[in-house]
Every structure is written in structure tokens, then in C-alpha cells.
CSV table of C-alpha atoms and ligand atoms in Angstrom, one decimal:
chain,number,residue,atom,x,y,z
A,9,UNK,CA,-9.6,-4.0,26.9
A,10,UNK,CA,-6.2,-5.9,25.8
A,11,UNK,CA,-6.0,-9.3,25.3
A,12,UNK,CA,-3.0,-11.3,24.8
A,13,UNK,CA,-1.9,-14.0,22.6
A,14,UNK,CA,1.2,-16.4,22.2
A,15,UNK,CA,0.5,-16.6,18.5
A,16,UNK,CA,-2.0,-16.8,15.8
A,17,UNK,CA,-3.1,-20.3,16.6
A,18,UNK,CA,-4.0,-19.1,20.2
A,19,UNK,CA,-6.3,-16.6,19.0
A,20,UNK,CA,-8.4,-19.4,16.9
A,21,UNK,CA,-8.1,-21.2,19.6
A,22,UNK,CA,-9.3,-19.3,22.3
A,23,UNK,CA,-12.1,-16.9,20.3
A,24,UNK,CA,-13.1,-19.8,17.7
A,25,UNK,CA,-13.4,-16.4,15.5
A,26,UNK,CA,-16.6,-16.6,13.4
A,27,UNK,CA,-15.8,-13.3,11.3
A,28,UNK,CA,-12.3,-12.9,9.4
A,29,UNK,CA,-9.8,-11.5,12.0
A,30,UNK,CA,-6.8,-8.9,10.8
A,31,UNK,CA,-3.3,-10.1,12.2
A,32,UNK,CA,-1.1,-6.9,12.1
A,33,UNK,CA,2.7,-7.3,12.6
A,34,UNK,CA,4.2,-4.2,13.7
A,35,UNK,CA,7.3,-5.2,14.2
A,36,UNK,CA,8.0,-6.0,10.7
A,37,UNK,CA,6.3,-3.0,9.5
A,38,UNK,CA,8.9,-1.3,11.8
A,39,UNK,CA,12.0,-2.7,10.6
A,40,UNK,CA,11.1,-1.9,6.9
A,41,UNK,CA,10.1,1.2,7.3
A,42,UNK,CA,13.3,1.6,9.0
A,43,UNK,CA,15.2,-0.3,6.1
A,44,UNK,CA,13.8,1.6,3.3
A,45,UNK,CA,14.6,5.1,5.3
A,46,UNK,CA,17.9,3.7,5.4
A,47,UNK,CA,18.6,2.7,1.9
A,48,UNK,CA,17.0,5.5,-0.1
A,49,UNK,CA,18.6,9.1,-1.2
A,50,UNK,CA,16.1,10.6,-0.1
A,51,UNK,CA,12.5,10.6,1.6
A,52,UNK,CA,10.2,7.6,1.9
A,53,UNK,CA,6.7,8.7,1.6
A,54,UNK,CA,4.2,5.9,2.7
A,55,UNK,CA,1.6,5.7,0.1
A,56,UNK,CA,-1.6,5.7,2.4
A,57,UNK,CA,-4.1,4.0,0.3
A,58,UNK,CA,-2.4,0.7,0.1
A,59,UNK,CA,-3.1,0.2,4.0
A,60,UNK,CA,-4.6,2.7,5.7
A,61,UNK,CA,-5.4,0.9,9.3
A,62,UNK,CA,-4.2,3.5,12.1
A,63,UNK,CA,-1.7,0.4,13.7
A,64,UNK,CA,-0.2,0.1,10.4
A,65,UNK,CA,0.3,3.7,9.8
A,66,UNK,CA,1.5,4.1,13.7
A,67,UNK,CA,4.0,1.5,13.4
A,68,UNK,CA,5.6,2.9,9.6
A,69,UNK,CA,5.6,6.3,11.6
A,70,UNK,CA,7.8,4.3,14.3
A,71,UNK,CA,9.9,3.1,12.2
A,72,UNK,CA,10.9,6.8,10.6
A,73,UNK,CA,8.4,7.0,8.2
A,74,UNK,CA,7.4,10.9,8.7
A,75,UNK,CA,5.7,11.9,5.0
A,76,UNK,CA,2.5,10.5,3.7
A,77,UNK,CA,1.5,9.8,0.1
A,78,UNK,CA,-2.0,11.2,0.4
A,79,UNK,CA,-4.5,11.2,-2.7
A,80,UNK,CA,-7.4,12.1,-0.9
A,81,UNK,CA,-9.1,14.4,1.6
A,82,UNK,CA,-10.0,11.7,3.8
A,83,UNK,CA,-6.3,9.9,3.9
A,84,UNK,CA,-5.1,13.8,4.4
A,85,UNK,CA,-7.6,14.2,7.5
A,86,UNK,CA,-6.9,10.8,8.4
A,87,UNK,CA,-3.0,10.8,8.8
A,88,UNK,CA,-3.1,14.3,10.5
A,89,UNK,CA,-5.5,13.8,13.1
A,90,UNK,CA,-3.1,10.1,13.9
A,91,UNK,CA,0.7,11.8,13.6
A,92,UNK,CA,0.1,15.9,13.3
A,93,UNK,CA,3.2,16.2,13.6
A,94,UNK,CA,3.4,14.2,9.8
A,95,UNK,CA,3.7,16.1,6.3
A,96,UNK,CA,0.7,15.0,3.9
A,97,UNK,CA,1.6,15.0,0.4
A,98,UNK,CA,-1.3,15.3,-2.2
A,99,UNK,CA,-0.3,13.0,-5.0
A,100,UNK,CA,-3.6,12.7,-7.1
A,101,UNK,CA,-3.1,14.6,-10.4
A,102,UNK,CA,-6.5,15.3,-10.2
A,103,UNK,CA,-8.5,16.9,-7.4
A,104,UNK,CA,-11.9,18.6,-6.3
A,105,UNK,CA,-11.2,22.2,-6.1
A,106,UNK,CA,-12.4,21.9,-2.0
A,107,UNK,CA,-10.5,19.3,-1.5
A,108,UNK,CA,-6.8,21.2,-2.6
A,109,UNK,CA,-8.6,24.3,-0.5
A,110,UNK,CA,-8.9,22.0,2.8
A,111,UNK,CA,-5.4,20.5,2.1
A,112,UNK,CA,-3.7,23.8,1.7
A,113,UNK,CA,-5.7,26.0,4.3
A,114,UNK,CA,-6.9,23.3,6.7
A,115,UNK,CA,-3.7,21.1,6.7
A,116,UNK,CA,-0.9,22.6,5.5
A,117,UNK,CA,0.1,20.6,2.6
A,118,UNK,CA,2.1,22.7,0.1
A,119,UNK,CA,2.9,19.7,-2.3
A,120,UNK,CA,0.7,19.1,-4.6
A,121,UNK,CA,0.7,16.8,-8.2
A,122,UNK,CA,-0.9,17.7,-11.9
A,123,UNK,CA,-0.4,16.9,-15.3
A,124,UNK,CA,-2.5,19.1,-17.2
A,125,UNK,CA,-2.7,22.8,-17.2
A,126,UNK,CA,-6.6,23.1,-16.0
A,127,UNK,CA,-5.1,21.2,-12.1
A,128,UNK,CA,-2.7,23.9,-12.5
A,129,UNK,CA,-4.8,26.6,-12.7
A,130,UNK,CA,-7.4,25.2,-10.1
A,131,UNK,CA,-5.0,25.2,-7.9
A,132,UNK,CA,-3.7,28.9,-8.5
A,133,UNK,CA,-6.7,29.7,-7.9
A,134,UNK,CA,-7.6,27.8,-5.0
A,135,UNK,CA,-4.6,28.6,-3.2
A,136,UNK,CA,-4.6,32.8,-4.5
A,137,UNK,CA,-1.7,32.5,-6.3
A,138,UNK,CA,0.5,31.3,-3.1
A,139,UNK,CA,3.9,31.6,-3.1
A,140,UNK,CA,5.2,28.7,-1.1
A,141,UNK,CA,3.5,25.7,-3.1
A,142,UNK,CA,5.6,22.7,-4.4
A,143,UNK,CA,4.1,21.4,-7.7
A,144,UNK,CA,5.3,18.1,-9.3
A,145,UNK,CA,4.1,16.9,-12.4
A,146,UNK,CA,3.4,13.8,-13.2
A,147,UNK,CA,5.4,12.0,-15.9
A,148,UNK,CA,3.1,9.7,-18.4
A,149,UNK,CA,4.7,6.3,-18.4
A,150,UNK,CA,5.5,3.4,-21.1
A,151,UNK,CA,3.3,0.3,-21.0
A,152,UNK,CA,6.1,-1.4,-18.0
A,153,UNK,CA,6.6,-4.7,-16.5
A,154,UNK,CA,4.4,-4.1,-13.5
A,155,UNK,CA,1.7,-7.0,-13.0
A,156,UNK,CA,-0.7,-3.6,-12.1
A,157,UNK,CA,-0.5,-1.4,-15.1
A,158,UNK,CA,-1.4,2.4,-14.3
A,159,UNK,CA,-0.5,3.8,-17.8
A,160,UNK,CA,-3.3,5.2,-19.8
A,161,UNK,CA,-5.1,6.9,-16.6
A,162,UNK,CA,-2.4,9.7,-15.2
A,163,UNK,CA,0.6,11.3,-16.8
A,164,UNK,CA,1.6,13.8,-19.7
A,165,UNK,CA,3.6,13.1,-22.2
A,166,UNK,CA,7.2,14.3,-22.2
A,167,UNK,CA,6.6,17.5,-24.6
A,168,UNK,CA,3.9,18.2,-22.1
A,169,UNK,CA,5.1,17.5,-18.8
A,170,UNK,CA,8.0,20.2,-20.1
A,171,UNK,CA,5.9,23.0,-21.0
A,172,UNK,CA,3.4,22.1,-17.7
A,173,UNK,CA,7.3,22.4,-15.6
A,174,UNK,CA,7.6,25.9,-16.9
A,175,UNK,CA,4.3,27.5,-16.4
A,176,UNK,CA,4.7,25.8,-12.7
A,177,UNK,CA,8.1,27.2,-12.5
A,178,UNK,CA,6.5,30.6,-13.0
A,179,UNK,CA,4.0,30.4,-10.0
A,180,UNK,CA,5.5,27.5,-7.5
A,181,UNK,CA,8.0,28.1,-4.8
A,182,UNK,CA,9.6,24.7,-6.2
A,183,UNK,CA,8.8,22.8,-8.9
A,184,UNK,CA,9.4,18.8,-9.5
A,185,UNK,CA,8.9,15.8,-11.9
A,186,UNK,CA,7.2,12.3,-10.4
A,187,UNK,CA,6.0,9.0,-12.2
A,188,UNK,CA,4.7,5.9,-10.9
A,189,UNK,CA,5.6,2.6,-13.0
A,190,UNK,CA,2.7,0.8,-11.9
A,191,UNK,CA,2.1,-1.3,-8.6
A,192,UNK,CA,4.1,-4.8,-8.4
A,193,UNK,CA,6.9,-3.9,-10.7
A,194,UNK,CA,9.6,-6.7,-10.9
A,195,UNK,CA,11.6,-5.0,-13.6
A,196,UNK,CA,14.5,-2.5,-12.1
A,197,UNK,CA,15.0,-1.4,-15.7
A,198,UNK,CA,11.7,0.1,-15.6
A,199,UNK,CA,12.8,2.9,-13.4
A,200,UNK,CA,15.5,3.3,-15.9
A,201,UNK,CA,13.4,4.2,-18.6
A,202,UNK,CA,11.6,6.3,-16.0
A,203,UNK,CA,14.8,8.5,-15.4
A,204,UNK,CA,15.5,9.0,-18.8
A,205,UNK,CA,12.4,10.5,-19.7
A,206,UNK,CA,12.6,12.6,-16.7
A,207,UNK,CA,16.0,13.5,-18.3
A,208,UNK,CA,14.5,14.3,-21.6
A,209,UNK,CA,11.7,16.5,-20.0
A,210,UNK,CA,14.3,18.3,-18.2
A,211,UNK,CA,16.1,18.8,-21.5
A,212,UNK,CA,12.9,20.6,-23.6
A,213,UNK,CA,12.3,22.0,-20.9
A,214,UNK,CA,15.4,24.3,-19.9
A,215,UNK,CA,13.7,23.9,-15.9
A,216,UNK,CA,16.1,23.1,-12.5
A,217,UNK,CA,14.1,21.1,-11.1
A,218,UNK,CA,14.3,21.1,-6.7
A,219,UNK,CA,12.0,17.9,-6.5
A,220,UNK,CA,12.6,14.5,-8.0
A,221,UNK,CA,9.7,11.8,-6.8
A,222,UNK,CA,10.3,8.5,-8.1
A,223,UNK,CA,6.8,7.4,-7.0
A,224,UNK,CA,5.8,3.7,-6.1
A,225,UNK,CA,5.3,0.2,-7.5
A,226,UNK,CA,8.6,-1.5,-5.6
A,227,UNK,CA,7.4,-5.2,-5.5
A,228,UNK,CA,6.6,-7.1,-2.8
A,229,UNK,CA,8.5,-10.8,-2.6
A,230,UNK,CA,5.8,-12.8,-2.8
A,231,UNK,CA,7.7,-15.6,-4.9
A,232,UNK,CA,11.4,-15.0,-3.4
A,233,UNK,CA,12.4,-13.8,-7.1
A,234,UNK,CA,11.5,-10.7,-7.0
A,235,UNK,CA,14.5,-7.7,-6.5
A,236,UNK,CA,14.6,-6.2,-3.4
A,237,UNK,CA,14.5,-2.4,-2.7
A,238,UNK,CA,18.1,-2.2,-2.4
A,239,UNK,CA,18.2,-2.6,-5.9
A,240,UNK,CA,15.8,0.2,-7.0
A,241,UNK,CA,17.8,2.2,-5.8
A,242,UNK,CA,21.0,0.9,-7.7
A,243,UNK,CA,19.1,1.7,-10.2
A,244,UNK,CA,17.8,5.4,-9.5
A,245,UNK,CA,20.9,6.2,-8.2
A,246,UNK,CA,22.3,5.3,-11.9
A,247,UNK,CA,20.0,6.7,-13.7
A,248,UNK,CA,19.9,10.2,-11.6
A,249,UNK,CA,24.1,10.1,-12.4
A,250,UNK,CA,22.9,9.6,-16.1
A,251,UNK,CA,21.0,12.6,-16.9
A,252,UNK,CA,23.1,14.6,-14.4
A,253,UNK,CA,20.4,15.8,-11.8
A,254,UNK,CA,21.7,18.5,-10.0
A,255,UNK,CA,22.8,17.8,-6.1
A,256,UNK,CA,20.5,20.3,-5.2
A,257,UNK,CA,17.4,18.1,-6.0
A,258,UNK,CA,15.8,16.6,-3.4
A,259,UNK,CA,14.4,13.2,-3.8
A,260,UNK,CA,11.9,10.7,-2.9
A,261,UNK,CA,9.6,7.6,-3.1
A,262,UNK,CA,6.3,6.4,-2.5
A,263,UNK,CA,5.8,2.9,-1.9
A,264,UNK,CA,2.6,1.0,-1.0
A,265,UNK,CA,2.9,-2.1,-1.3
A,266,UNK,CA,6.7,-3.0,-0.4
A,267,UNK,CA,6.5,-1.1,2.9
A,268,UNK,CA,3.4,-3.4,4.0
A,269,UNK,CA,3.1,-6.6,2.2
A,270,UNK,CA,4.6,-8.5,4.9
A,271,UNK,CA,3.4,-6.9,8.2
A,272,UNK,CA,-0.6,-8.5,8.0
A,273,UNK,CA,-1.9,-12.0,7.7
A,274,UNK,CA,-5.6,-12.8,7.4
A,275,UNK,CA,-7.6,-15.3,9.4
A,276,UNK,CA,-10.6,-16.6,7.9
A,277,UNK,CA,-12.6,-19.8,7.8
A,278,UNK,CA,-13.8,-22.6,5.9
A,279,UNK,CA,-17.5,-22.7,4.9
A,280,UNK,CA,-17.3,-25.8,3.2
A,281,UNK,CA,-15.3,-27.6,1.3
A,282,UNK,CA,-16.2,-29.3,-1.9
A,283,UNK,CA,-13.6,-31.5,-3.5
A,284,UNK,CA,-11.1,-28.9,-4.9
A,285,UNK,CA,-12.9,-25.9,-4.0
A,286,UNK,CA,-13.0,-24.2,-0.8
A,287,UNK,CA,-15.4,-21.5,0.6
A,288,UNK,CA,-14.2,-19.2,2.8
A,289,UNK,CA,-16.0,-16.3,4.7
A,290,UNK,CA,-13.5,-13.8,3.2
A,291,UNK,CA,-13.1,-12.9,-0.8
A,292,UNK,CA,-12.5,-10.7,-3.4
A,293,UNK,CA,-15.2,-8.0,-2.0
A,294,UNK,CA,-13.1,-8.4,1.5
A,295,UNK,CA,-9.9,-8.0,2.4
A,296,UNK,CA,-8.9,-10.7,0.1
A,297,UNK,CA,-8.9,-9.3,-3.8
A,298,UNK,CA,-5.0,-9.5,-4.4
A,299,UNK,CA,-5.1,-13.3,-4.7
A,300,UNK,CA,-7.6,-13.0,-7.6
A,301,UNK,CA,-5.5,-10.3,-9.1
A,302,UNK,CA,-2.3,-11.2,-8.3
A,303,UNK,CA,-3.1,-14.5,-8.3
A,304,UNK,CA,-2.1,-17.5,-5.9
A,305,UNK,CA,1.3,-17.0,-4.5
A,306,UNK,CA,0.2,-16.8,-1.0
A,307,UNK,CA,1.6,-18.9,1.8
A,308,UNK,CA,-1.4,-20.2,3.4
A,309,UNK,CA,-1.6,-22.5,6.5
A,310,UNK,CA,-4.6,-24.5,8.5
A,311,UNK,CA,-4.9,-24.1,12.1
A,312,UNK,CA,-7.3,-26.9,13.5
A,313,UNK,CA,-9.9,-26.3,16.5
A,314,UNK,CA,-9.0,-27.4,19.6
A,315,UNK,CA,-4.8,-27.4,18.1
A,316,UNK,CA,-6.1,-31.3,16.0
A,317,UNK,CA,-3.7,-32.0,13.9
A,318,UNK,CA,-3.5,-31.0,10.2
A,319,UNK,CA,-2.1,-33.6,7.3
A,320,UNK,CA,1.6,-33.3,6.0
A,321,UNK,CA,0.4,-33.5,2.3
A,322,UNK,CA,-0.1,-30.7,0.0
A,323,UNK,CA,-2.9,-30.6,-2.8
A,324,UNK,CA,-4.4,-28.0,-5.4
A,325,UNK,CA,-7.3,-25.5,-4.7
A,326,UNK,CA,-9.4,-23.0,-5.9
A,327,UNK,CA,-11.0,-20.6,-3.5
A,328,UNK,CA,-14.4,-18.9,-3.2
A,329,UNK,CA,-15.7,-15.7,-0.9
A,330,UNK,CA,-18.7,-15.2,0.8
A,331,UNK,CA,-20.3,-13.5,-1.5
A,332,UNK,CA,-23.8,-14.5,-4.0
A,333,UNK,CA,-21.4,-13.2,-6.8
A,334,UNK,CA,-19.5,-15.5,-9.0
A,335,UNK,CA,-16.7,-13.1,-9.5
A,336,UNK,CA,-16.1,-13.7,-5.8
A,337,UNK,CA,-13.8,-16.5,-6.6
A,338,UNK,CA,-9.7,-16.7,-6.2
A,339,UNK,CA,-8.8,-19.2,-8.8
A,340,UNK,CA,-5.9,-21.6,-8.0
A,341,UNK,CA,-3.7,-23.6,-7.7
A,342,UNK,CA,-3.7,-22.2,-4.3
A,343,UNK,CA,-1.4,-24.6,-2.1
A,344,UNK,CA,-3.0,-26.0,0.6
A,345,UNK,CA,-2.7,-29.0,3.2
A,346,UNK,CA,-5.1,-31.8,1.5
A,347,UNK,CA,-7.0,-32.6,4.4
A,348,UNK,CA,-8.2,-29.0,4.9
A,349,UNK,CA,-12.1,-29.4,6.0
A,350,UNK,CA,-15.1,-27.5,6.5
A,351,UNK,CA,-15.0,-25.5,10.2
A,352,UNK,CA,-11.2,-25.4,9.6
A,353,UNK,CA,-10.0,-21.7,10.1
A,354,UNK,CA,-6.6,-20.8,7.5
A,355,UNK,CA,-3.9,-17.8,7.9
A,356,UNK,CA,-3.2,-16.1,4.8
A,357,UNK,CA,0.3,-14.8,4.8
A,358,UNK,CA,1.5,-11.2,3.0
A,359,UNK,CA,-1.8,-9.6,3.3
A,360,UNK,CA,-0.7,-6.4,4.0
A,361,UNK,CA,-1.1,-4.7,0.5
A,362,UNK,CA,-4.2,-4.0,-0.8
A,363,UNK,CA,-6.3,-6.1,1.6
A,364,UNK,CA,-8.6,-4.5,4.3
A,365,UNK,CA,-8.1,-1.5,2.4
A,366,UNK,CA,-10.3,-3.0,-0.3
A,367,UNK,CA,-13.0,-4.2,1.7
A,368,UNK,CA,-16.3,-3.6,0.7
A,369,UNK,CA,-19.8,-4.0,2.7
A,370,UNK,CA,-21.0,-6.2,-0.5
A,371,UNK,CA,-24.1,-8.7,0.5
A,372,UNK,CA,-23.8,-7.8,4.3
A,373,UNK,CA,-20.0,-9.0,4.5
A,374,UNK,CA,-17.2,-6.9,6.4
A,375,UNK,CA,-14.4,-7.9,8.6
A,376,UNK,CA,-13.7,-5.3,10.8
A,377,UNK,CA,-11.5,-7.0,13.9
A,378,UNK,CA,-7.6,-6.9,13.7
A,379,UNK,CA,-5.2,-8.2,16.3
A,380,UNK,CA,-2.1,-6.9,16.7
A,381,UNK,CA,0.9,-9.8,16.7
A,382,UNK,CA,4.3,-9.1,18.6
A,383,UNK,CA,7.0,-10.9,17.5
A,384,UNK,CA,9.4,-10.9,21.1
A,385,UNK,CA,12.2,-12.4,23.0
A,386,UNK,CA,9.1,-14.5,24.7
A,387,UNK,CA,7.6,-15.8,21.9
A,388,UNK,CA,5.0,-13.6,20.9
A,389,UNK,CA,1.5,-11.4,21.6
A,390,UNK,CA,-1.4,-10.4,20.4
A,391,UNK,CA,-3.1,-6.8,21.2
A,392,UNK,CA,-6.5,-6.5,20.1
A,393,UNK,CA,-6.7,-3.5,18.1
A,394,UNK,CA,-10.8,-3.3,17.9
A,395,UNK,CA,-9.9,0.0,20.7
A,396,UNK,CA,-6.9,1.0,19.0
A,397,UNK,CA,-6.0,3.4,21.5
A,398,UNK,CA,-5.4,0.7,23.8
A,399,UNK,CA,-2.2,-0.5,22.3
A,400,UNK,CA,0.5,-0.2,25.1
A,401,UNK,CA,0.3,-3.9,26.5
A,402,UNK,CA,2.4,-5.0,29.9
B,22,LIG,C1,-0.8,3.7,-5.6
B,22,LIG,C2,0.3,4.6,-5.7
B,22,LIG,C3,1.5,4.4,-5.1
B,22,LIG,C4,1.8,3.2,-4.3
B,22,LIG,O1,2.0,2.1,-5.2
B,22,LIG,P1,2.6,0.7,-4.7
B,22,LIG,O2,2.5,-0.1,-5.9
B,22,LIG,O3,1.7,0.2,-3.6
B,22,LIG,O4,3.9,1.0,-4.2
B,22,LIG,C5,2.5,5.4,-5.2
B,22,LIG,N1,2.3,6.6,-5.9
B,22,LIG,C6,1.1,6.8,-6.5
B,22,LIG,C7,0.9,8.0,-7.3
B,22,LIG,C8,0.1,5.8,-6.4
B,22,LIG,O5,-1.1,6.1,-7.1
């Protein structure tokens, strides 16, 4: 069922792919998975939705990744029927009453996430009053510096969250605080402001907290200027000295997007060009809605049938899907070689946030083939992933 490729150009070359093809890079999603276990106090939770593809998930596990930020019943079923041997978080502050009753009774999952006394009562009541239930709740958060605001939608306000910790305290095994600044955060500080008003909760509160989850939104470097993880965690660390969390207090994180951005690239192809703008058979209803929303800071090459050579100068572009809708368009300036032509195929780099995971079946369209790419001491390979439980290659 495996084929193998030397490298992204091979498999254009060889399959002359008519449908957007998936490049996964395990590898990579290895070794920062393995980076972020290393560097934060605590655990590393994957958040699931960001990328849910079974290689991508496999390879995070490989790399040490062993608890899942879950937020649905699906993603729970999903990552225990890939790595049983996993522990599903359920992160959604709000949740179907059968949904927390499969997670707790079908799964196992014991950690659940509310900010408002009605989720905490649901799931009393779900669970029977259980005695061995973690409850976190969530934190609301200031307006931040993430480009994906989540403000407004989750969270209770610090007078709340306080009052919420004690009537958890009263029926949880443990009880915990969480935020999430927001996805794409370039602003360190952000999580400063975070831990403070997780200090001030803790103050009107009078709770020990056993659970601190700092949540996600640890940017990918799409533009080189972003800060790395390292330095979140500079920055937790301070801000957990600060308001004098206890040593007792476990911690962890969630990130999406930082633990994947790099590990998938996207081959699609040109439907036509028209002076400036460029069709392509993938958009914003594919796998290919972050460079509308975050806009074009994606490196993106041009691989030529039959290996033809492509021109060393760069131009402007604005990009279009598939799709009959006009707000399946990527505005620009995306960079791109300024001799790119219809029938030309292009690899989108750092694709592996919020990509397939979007898709939609919109007006017929929907990639669903992803390679696997293997970085080696030989140059490379490509697994096809279509049967992903053929993935051991020779
Ligand atoms: C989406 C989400 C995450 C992951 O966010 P990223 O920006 O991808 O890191 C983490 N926690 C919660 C609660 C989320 O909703």
C-alpha cells in the first residue's frame, strides 16, 4: 500500500496530483513535542482540534505527548480508540449532559472545565456526585494581543471564577483555575496578566488550588519575530513565583497551534492564473482558511511538471479557492515566483494549524489525501497515509 518519495517535488512529479495532497512531517512534530515536554513545568496537553489527523496525533504521542486537550465527544472517542493508553481532558466549559456522561463512564476522563454554576451542577449530576472528578474553572480574559481573540465567548469574571472554585472545592477531588489568551498570541506579557488574575481569584477566594492550566495560544513563527515557547514559560514561571502558587500545584498547557504549525505543508494547484490573481483548487472552505485569517505570511514555492524550471523573480499575489463563493479568496500580497502559470502545482509551508482540520465539503470540494514526508540521513520519504495503518515503511 506504501509508496515512497525523495521529496515533495517527487510526489508532483510522479502522481501529477489533481486533488490538494496533505504533506505531514512527523519528524518535526516529533522533536517539538519533545521540546515543549522538555521546557515546560509541567504537562503538555495537545489541544486536539487544532489538527486532528491520526499521523499527526501519532507522531505528538511519539514525541511524549501523553494528555489530550479534548472539547468534544468525538476528539475524546477519537484519541482513545488511536493511544488508549492517553488521558483525554474535557476542556469545553460547556457541554451536552451525554456527552460529560460518555466521557466520565465510557472513557474515563475525570477532568473536566466550567465557568458557570449550571456546568457545575450538570455535571454533579451526571457523574452522581463522584468523588474523584478534577474541575477547573475557566478564567474570563482581558481583550489580549492574540491575532484570534476568544474573550467575550468563555470565562467568568474573577469574583465569579472565586465563588464557582469554592462550590467545586466542596464536591471535586481537586479543583483548578485555567484561561486561554486567545490563539496566535505574540505578547508574553499576556500570560502575565493571566497569572495575576489567577492570583487575585485565589485571593477572594481563600481555595488551594491542586491544578493550574495555563491553556493555549503559544504562537507559531510564521514571521521569525515571534517569541518562542521558551519564553512563555519565563514568563509563567515568574508570574507563578508572583502570586506564590503553592509547590503542590500541578501544572500544565494546552497548545494547538505551536505544537503543529510546522509539521504539514499543502500541495495544491493552479487553476488559472489571471494577472495578479491566482486560482487554486484549495481555499478558505479547504484546508486553507489561516491565510485569509492570518493573512499572507506563508512561505510558498512552485514545483513545475516534469521538474521545468521556475523564474528567480518574486512578485505580488492575491489568491482564490475553488469555491462559487467570493469569500473564498486569500487576499495578498502573497509572495510568489512571477512566472507562476496555470497547471503549475505550489507547496504551502506551515500548514499545520488549523488547516485540514477546517475543511469543509462546500460546493463538492474536499481534500482528503495526506503523504507522510521523512526527513532522513538519505534524503527523505514519503508514506502515503490514505491507509494510515500502513505507516511502518522499509
Ligand atoms: C483552541 C484551544 C486551545 C489551543 O489553542 P492554540 O491557539 O491552538 O494553542 C487551547 N485551549 C483551549 C481551551 C482552546 O479552546
Amino acid at each position: 500500500m506504501s509508496q515512497l518519495y525523495s521529496c515533495t517535488a517527487e510526489v508532483v512529479d510522479v502522481l501529477q496530483p489533481v486533488d490538494p495532497i496533505h504533506c505531514v512531517r512527523s519528524d518535526v512534530l516529533r522533536a517539538t513535542a519533545l521540546r515543549f515536554v522538555q521546557a515546560f513545568p509541567g504537562d503538555v496537553l495537545y489541544a486536539v482540534k487544532c489538527n486532528d489527523h491520526p499521523a499527526v496525533l501519532q507522531a505528538l504521542h511519539e514525541g511524549g505527548i501523553r494528555h489530550f486537550d479534548t472539547a468534544s465527544i468525538v476528539e475524546i472517542r477519537n484519541v482513545r480508540s488511536q493511544l488508549p493508553a492517553a488521558e483525554c481532558h474535557f476542556m469545553h466549559p460547556i457541554k451536552a449532559p451525554d456527552a460529560i456522561a460518555e466521557a466520565y463512564y465510557k472513557h474515563g476522563v475525570r477532568s473536566f472545565v466550567l465557568d458557570h454554576e449550571d456546568e457545575l451542577a450538570k455535571i454533579v449530576e451526571v457523574t452522581r456526585g463522584a468523588r474523584d472528578l478534577t474541575l477547573a474553572v475557566r478564567l474570563e480574559m482581558p481583550r489580549g494581543q492574540a491575532l484570534m481573540d476568544l474573550s467575550g465567548k468563555f470565562g467568568a469574571p474573577v469574583h465569579e471564577a472565586a465563588r464557582l472554585l469554592r462550590q467545586c472545592k466542596a464536591v471535586a477531588a481537586k479543583v483548578g483555575l485555567t484561561f486561554h489568551v486567545g490563539s496566535q498570541c505574540v505578547d508574553v506579557r499576556a500570560f502575565g496578566v493571566a497569572m495575576d488574575l489567577v492570583g487575585e481569584t485565589l485571593k477572594q477566594s481563600g481555595v488551594d488550588i491542586d491544578l493550574l492550566d495555563v491553556g493555549g495560544g503559544f504562537p507559531g513563527q510564521y514571521t521569525g519575530s515571534e517569541p518562542a515557547f521558551e519564553d512563555f514559560c519565563d514568563e509563567i514561571r515568574a508570574g507563578i513565583a508572583r502570586i506564590g502558587l503553592p509547590g503542590t500545584c500541578r501544572l500544565q498547557c494546552e497548545p494547538g497551534r505551536a505544537l503543529v504549525w510546522d509539521g504539514l505543508s499543502v500541495i495544491c494547484r493552479v487553476d488559472l492564473r489571471r494577472g495578479s490573481s491566482v486560482y487554486l483548487n484549495d481555499g478558505t472552505y479547504g484546508s486553507l482558511s489561516e491565510l485569509k485569517y492570518l493573512g499572507p505570511c506563508f512561505p510558498i514555492s512552485v514545483i513545475r511538471r516534469h521538474g521545468e524550471p521556475v523564474g528567480q523573480e518574486w512578485d505580488d499575489f492575491q489568491l482564490f479557492g475553488p469555491t462559487c463563493d467570493s469569500v473564498d479568496s486569500m487576499p495578498g500580497p502573497h509572495r510568489m515566483p512571477a512566472d507562476i502559470r496555470t497547471g503549475d502545482w505550489i507547496e504551502i509551508g506551515l500548514m499545520g494549524a488549523y488547516s485540514n482540520a477546517l475543511r469543509t465539503r462546500f460546493n463538492g470540494f474536499h481534500a482528503d489525501r495526506f503523504v507522510e514526508i521523512r526527513h532522513e540521513d538519505d534524503g527523505g520519504k514519503v508514506t502515503w497515509l490514505d491507509s494510515y495503518k500502513v505507516r511502518k515503511v522499509a
